[in-house]
Structure formats: C-alpha cells, structure tokens
mmCIF file of C-alpha atoms in Angstrom:
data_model
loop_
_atom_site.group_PDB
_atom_site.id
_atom_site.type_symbol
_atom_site.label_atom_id
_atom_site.label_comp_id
_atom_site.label_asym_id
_atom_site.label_seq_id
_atom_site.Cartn_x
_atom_site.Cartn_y
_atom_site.Cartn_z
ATOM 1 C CA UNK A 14 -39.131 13.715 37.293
ATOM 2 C CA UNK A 15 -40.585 13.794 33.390
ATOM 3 C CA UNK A 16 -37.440 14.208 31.958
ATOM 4 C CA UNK A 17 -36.206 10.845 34.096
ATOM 5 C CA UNK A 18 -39.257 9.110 33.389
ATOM 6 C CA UNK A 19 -39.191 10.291 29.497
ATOM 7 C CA UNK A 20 -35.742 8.745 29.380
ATOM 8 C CA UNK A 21 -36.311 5.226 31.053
ATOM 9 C CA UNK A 22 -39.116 5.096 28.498
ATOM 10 C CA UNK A 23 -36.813 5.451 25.451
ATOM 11 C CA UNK A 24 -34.243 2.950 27.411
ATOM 12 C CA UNK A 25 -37.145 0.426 27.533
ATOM 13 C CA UNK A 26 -37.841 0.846 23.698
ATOM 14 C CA UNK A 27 -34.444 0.214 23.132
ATOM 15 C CA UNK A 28 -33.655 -2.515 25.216
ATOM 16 C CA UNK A 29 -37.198 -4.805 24.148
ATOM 17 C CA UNK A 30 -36.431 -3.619 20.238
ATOM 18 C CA UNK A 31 -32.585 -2.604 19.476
ATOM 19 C CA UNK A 32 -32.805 -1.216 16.327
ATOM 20 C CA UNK A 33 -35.805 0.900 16.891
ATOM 21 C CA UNK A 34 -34.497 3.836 14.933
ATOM 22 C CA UNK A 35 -36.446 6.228 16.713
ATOM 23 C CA UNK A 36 -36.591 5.506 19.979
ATOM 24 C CA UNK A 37 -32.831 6.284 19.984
ATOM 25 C CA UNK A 38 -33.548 9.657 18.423
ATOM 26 C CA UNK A 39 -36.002 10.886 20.689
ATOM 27 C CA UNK A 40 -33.309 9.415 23.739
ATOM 28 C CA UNK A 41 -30.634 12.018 22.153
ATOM 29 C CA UNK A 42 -33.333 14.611 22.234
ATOM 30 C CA UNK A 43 -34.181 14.060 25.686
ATOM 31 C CA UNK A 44 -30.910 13.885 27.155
ATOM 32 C CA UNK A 45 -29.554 16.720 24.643
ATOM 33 C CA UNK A 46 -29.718 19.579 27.634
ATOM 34 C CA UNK A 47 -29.326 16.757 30.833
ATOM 35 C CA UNK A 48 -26.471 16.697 33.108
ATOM 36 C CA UNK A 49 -26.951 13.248 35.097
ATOM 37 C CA UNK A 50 -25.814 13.560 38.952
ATOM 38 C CA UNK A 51 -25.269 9.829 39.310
ATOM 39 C CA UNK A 52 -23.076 6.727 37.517
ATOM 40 C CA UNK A 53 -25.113 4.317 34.890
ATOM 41 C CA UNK A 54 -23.283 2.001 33.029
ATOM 42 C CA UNK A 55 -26.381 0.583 31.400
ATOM 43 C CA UNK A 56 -26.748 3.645 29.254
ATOM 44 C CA UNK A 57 -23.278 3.452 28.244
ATOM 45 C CA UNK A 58 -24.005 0.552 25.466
ATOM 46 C CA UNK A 59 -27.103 2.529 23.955
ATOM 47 C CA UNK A 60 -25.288 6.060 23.967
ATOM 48 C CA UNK A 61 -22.344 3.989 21.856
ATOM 49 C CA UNK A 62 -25.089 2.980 19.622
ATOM 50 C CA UNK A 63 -26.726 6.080 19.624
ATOM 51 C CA UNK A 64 -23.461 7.619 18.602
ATOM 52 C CA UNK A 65 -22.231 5.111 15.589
ATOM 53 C CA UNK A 66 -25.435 3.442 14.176
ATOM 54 C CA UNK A 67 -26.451 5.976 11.114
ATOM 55 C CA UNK A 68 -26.880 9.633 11.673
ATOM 56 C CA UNK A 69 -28.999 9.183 14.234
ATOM 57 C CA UNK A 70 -27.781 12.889 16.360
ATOM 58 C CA UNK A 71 -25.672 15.656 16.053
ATOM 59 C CA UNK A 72 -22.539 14.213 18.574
ATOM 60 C CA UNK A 73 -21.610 17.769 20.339
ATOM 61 C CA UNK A 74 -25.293 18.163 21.076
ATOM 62 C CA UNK A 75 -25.460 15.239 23.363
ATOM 63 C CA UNK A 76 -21.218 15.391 24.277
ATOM 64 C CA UNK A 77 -21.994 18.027 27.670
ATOM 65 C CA UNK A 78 -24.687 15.063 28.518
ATOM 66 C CA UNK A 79 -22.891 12.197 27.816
ATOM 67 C CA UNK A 80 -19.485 13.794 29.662
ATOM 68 C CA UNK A 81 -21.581 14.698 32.373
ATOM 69 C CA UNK A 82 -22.684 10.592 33.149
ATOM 70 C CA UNK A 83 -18.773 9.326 32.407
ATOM 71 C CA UNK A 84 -17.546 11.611 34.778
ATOM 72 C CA UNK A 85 -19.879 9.956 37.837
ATOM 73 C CA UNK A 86 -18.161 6.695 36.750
ATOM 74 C CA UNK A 87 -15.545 5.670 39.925
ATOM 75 C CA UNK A 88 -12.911 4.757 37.601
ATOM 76 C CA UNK A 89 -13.114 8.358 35.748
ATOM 77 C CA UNK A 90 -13.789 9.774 38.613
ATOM 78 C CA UNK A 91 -10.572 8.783 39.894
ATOM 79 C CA UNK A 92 -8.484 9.412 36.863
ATOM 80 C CA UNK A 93 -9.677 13.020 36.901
ATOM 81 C CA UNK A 94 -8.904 13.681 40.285
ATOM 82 C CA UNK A 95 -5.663 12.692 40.306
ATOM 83 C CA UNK A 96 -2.873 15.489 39.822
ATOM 84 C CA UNK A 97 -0.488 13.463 38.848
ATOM 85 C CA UNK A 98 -2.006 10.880 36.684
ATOM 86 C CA UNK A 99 0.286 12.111 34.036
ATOM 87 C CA UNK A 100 3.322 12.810 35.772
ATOM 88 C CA UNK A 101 5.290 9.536 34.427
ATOM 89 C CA UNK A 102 5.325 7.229 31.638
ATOM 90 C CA UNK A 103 4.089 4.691 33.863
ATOM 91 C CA UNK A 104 1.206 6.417 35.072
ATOM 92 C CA UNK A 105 0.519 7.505 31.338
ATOM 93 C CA UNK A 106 0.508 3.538 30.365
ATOM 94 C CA UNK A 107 -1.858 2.771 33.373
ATOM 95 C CA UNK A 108 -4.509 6.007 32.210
ATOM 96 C CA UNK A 109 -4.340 4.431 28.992
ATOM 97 C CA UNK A 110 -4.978 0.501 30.262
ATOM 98 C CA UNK A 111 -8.281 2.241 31.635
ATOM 99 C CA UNK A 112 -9.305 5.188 29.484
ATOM 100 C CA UNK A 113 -9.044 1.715 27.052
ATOM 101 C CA UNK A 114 -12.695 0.246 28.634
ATOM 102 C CA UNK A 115 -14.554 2.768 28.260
ATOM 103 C CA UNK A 116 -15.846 2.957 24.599
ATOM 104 C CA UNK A 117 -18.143 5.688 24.801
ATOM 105 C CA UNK A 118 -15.627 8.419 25.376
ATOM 106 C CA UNK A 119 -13.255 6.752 22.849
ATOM 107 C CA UNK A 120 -16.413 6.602 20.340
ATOM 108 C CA UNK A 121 -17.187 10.721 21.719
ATOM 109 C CA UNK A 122 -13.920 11.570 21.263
ATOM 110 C CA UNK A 123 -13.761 10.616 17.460
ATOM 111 C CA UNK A 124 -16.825 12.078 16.832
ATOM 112 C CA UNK A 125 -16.496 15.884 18.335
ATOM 113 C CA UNK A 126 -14.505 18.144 20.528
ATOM 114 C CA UNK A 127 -15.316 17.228 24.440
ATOM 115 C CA UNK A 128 -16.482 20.928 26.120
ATOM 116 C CA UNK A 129 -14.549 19.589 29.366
ATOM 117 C CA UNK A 130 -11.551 21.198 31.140
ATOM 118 C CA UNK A 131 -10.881 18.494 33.255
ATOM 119 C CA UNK A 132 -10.634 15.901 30.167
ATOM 120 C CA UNK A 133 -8.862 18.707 28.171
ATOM 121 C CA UNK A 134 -5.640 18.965 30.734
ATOM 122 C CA UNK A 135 -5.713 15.229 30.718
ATOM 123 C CA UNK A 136 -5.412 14.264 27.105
ATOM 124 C CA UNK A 137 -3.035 17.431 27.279
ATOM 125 C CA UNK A 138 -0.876 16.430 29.465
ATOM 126 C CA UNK A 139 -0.226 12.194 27.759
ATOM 127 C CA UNK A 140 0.396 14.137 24.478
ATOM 128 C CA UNK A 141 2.597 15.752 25.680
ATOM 129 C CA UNK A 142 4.680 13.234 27.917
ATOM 130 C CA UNK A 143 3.945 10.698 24.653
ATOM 131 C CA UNK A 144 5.885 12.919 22.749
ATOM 132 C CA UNK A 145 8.224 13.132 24.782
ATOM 133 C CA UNK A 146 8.827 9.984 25.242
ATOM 134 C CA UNK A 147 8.345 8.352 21.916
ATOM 135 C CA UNK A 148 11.372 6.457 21.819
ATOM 136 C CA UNK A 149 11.131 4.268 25.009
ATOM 137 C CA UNK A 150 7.134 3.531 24.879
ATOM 138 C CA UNK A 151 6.541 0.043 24.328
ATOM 139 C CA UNK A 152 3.631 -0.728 21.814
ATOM 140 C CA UNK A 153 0.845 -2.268 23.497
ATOM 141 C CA UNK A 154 -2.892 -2.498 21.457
ATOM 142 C CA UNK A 155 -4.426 -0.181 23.945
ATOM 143 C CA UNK A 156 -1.701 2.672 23.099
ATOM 144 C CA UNK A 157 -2.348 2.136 19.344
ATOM 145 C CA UNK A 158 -5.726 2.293 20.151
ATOM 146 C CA UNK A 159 -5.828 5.180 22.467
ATOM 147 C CA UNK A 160 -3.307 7.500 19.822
ATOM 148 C CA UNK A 161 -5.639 6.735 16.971
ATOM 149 C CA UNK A 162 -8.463 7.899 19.177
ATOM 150 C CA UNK A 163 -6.473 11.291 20.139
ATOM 151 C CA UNK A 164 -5.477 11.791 16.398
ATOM 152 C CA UNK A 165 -9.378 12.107 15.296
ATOM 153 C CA UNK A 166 -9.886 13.865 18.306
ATOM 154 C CA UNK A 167 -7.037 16.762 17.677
ATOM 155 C CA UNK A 168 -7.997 16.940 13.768
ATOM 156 C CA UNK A 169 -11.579 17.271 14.536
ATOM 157 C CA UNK A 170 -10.818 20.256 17.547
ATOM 158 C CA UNK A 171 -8.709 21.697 14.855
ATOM 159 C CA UNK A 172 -5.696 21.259 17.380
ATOM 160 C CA UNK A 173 -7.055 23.576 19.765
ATOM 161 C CA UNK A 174 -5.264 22.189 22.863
ATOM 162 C CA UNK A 175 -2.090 23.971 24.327
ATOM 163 C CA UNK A 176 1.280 23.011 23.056
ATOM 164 C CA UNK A 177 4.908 24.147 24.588
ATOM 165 C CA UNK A 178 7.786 25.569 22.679
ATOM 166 C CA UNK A 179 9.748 22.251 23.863
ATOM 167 C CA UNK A 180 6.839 20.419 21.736
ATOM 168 C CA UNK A 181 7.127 22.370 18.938
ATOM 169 C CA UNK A 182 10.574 21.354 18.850
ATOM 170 C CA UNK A 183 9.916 17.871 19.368
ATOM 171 C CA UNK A 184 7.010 17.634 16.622
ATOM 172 C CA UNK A 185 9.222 19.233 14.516
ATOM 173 C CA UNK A 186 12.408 17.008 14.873
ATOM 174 C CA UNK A 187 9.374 13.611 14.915
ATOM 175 C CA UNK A 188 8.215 15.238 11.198
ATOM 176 C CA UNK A 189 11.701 15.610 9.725
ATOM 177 C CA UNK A 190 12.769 11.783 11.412
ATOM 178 C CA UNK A 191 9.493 10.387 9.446
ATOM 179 C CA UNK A 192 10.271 12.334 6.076
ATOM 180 C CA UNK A 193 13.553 11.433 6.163
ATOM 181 C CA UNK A 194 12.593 7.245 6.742
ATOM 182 C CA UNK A 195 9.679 7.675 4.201
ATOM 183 C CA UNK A 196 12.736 9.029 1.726
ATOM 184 C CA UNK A 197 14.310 5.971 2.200
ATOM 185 C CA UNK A 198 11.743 3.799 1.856
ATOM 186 C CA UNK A 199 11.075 3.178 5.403
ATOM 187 C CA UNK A 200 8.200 2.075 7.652
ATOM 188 C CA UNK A 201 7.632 4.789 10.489
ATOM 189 C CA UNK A 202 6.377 3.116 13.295
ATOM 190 C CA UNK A 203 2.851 3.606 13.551
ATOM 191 C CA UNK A 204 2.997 5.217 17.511
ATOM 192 C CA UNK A 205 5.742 7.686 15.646
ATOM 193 C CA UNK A 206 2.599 8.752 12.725
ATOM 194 C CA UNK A 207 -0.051 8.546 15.111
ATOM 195 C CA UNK A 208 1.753 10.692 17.766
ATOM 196 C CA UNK A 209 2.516 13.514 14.968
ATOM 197 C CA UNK A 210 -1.387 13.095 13.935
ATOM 198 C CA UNK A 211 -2.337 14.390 17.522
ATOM 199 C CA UNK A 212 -0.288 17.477 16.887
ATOM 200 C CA UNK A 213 -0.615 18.295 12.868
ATOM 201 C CA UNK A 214 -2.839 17.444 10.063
ATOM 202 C CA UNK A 215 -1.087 14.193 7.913
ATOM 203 C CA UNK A 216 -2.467 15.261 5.032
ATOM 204 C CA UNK A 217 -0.575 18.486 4.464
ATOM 205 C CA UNK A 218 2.832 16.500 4.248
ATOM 206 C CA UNK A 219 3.940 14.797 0.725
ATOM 207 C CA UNK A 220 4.353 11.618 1.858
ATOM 208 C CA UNK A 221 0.831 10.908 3.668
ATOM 209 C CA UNK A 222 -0.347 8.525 0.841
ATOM 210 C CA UNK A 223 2.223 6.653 1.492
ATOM 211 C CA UNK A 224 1.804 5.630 4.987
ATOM 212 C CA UNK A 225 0.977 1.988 4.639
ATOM 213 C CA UNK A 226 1.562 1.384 8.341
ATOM 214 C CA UNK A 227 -2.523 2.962 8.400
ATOM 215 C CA UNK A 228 -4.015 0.276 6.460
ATOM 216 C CA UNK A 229 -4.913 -1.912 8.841
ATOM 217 C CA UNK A 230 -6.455 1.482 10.516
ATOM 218 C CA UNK A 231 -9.107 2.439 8.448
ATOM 219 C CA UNK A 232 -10.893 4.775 10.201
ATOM 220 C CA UNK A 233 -7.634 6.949 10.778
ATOM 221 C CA UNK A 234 -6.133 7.095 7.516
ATOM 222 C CA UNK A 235 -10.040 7.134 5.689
ATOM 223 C CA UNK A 236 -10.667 10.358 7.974
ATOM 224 C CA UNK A 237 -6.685 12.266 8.248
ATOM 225 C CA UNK A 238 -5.699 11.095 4.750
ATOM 226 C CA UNK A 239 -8.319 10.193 2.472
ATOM 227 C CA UNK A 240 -11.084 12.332 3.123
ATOM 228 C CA UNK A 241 -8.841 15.638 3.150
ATOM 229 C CA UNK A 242 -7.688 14.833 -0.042
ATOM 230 C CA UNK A 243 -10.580 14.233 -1.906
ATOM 231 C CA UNK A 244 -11.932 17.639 -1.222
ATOM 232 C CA UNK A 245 -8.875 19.336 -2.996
ATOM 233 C CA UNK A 246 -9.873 17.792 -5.913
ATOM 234 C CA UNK A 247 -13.865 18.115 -5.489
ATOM 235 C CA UNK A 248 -12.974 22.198 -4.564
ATOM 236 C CA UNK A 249 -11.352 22.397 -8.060
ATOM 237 C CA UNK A 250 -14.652 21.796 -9.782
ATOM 238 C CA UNK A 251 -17.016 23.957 -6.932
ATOM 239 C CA UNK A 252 -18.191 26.414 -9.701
ATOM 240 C CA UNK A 253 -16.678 30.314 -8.561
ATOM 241 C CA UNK A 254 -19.109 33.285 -8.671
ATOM 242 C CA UNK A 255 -16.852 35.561 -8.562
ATOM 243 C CA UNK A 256 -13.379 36.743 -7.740
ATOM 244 C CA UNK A 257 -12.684 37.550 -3.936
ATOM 245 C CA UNK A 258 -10.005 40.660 -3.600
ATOM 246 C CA UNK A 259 -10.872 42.231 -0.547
ATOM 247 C CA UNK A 260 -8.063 41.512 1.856
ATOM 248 C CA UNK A 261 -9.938 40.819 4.905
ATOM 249 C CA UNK A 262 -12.329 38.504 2.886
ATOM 250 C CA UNK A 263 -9.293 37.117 1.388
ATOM 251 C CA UNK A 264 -8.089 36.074 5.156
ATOM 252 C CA UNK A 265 -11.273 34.904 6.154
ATOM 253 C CA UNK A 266 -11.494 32.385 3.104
ATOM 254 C CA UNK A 267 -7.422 31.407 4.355
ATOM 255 C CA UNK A 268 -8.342 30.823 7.837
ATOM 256 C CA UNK A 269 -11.646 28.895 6.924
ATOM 257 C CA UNK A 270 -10.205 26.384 3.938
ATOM 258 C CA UNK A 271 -7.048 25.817 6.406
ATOM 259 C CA UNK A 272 -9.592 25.451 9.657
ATOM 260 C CA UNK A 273 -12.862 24.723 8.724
ATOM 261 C CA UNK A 274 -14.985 25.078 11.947
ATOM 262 C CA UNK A 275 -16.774 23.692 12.919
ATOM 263 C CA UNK A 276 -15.390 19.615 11.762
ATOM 264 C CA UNK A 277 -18.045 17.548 11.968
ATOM 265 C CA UNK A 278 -18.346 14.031 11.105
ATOM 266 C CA UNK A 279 -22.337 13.361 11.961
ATOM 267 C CA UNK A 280 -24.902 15.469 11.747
ATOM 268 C CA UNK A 281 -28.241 13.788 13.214
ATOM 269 C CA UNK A 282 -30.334 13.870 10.059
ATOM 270 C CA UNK A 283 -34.155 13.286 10.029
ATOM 271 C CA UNK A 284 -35.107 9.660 8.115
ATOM 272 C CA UNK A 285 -38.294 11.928 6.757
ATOM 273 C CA UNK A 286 -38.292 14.778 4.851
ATOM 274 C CA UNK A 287 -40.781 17.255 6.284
ATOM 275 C CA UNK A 288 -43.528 19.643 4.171
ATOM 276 C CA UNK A 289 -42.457 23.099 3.992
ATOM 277 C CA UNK A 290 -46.038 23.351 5.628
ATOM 278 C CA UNK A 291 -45.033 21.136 8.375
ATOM 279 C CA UNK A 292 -42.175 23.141 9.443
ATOM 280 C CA UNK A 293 -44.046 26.581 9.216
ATOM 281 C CA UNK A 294 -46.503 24.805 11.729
ATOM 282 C CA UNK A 295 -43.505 23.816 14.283
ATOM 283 C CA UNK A 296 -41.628 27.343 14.051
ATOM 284 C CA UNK A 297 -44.859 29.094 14.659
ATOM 285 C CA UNK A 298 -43.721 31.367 11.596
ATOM 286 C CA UNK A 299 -45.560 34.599 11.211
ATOM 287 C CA UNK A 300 -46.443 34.895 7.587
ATOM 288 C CA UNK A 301 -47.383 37.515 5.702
ATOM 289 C CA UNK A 302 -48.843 35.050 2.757
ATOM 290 C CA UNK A 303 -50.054 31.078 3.871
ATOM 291 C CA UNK A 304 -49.806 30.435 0.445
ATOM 292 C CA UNK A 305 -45.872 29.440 1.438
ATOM 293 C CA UNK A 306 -47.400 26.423 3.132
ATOM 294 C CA UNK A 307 -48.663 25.031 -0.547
ATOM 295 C CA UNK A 308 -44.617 25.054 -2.389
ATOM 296 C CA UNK A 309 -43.960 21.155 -2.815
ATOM 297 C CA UNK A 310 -40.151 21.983 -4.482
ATOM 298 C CA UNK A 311 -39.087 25.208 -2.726
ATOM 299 C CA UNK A 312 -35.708 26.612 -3.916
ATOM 300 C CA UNK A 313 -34.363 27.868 -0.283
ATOM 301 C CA UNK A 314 -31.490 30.304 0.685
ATOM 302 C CA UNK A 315 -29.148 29.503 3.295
ATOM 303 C CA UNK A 316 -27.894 32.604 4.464
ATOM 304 C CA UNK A 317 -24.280 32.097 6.098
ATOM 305 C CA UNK A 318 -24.065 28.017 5.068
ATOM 306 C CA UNK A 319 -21.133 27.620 7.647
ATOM 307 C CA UNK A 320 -19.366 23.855 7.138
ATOM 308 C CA UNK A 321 -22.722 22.993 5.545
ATOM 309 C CA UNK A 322 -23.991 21.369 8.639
ATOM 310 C CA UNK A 323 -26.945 23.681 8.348
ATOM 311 C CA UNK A 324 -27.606 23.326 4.382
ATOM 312 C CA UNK A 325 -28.010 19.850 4.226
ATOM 313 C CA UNK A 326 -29.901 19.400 7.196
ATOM 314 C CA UNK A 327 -31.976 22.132 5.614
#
C-alpha cells in the first residue's frame, strides 16, 4: 500500500517535471527491494531514464526490480516460456525482432549482470546457436543491435555464462579466421567481432585497435576496447607500496587484474556531498568522542576498496 502509493508519487514528479533529478532517485530507492506482480509499460520509459541520465543509481540494485516488471510483460512472458524459442535460427531471428522493442532490458543488460535464470538460459542458448551459425545469419539492424547488447553484457558478467567444448572450438577457429583477415588487411564482419565479444574480452588480442568496423559503434568499442586499454597504461603509474611475494596473494592479485568483480559501469552517486556529521546522524554511530562530528576534511580509510565502487562513493 505505502510502498505503491510512494512510487506513483515519484511517477507523478516525473511525468509533470522530467528532469527532476531527484524524484528519479528517490523512485530507484523505492523500488530498489520491489518485485511488481503485474505488467506496466508506463514505467518502462522512466526506468530507461532512470538507468542512462547521469549516475542517478547503482543498476544491479534496481536489476531484481526492474526484471521482476519485464517479466509480467505478455510478449516476455511468452518468450520465456517457450522451450524452444532457441531451437532454430529462425526462431533465434524472431527472439531477436522482439527482445529488439524492449529498451529497458537492452539498456539493463549493458549496464549489469541480470540475477535471472530464466533470461540467463535464454541469452545462453542464441549465443550459442549464433555461433554456430555465423556463416548463414543474414545481417539485419536488430541482430547488430542485439550482439552489441550481449557483448557489454558478457564483458560486464565477466563471461560467467556456460559454454560447450563444441564452442570452445568454434570461438577458437572464429578468433584465428579474424586474426588471420586482420593480417591481411581485412574487414571482419562486424556480426563475426561482435559474436567473439560475447565469448572473450577484444581487448586482450593484438589487433583490437584496429577494428574499424566498431566506429560507427561507440559505445562497444569505447567500453571492450578503449576503456580496457587505458587502464594498462594508468596502472603503470598507480604508485606500489610494496612488493607482493606471497603466492596466494600473488593469485589473488592474477585473478582480480584479469576479472575484476565486480564490473560496474554506474554507480548511483549523491549530487551533494554530505557532513561527516550528517552521516554519523543517519548510521546512528556509537561514538566514543562527538568531536568526530566537527572534521570538515577527514582523511578516511577504506578498508577492503573492492573495484572502488565503495571508495568513491565514500
């Protein structure tokens, strides 16, 4: 009852005054911990703005909620139901026409990982029949469109989802065909590059810089090319306190640099700083001295700093 009328109240705001900035924010805080029980495609609009305009929330805080209200929708409904909605190339074509209207997951999906089974076998399952049938698709916008979406998706899981020995083989065979076309000074086709995106990170292979089949995909090669290698150079400067040798330490540093969980490409920061007084007042900190409350420039400790999701909100 509250927690419906609460969010109504922040759909008003929003609809009589789009870009009220916080009126979004407290809408992602409301519906951070809801799982809706019936279809609304009205909220579908301000969840896509809620999602892309600034930093306005954290995207896997809100992803269980948002899932939750897609999966009401007939059409998803449908697709999820269906055993076989993946069993042909045809069928895979015809998941894609209609996974193609609906923004919102497309927009999710770039953002964070989507806690869902049911979507997980699906996208699953067309990787895997893509791949395998990468030589007789015929490029359509809403394939490009759909494979640039499952690209961010797969580099921001960290390519958690299940692959086969057969696709092993197949991803393998698709990287040497591109290196070898690239060597030649070739043009993979850009289904070919976005379909070996979905399985492995482009910018561990030589030749990723010189995809120019990406340009006119910004957002792709920006976040799969770009990005990654900027922060090789930027790590070379990172100042070292001191040497690592411990082997298991040296292993967890491996694992972390190659998978750095949790990805995250938004992190729902405050447009106001808060007083270190202010935030002692919300936590309901027990302290042994309130003359914490009166540091203006506090040097802080972030014990355990993660991905640095928690340092710079900090």
């Amino acid at each position: 009852g509250r927690l419906e009328e609460a969010i109504y109240a922040y759909v008003q705001a929003i609809t009589l005054k789009p870009g009220f900035r916080d009126a979004y924010v407290n809408f992602s805080l409301a519906i951070k911990n809801t799982k809706f029980n019936s279809a609304n495609p009205q909220l579908y609009l301000i969840m896509i703005n809620m999602l892309t305009i600034e930093n306005l929330t954290r995207p896997r805080d809100v992803a269980v909620s948002i899932l939750s209200l897609l999966k009401h929708d007939p059409l998803i409904k449908d697709l999820l139901s269906k055993k076989t909605s993946v069993a042909n190339l045809k069928e895979v074509t015809s998941t894609i026409e209609t996974l193609a209207k609906f923004t919102l997951l497309n927009q999710l999906m770039r953002l964070c990982p989507l806690p869902d089974l049911q979507f997980e076998g699906l996208f699953v399952g067309m990787r895997s029949l893509l791949l395998m049938n990468i030589e007789k698709i015929e490029v359509f916008p809403d394939l490009v469109y759909f494979l640039s979406t499952l690209a961010l998706h797969c580099f921001t899981n960290e390519y958690v989802y299940f692959e086969s020995n057969e696709e092993k083989k197949l991803v393998d065979r698709l990287e040497v065909e591109i290196t070898q076309t690239i060597a030649r000074s070739g043009h993979p086709e850009v289904i070919k590059i976005l379909c070996l995106a979905s399985y492995r990170p482009l910018h561990q292979f030589d030749w990723c810089q010189k995809l120019e089949v990406l340009d006119h995909l910004g957002e792709v090669k920006k976040r799969l090319i770009d990005e990654p290698l900027t922060e090789r150079i930027i790590a070379r400067d990172i100042p070292i306190l001191g040497e690592i040798s411990d082997d298991i330490s040296c292993k967890v540093r491996e694992q972390y640099e190659e998978n750095p969980y949790p990805r995250w490409v938004k992190l729902g920061i405050p447009s106001t700083a808060k007083s270190i007084s202010k935030v002692c007042d919300e936590v309901g900190l027990n302290l042994d001295s309130e003359n914490i409350k009166n540091v203006v420039a506090p040097a802080v400790l972030v014990a355990g700093c993660g991905t640095g999701q928690h340092s710079i909100g900090t």
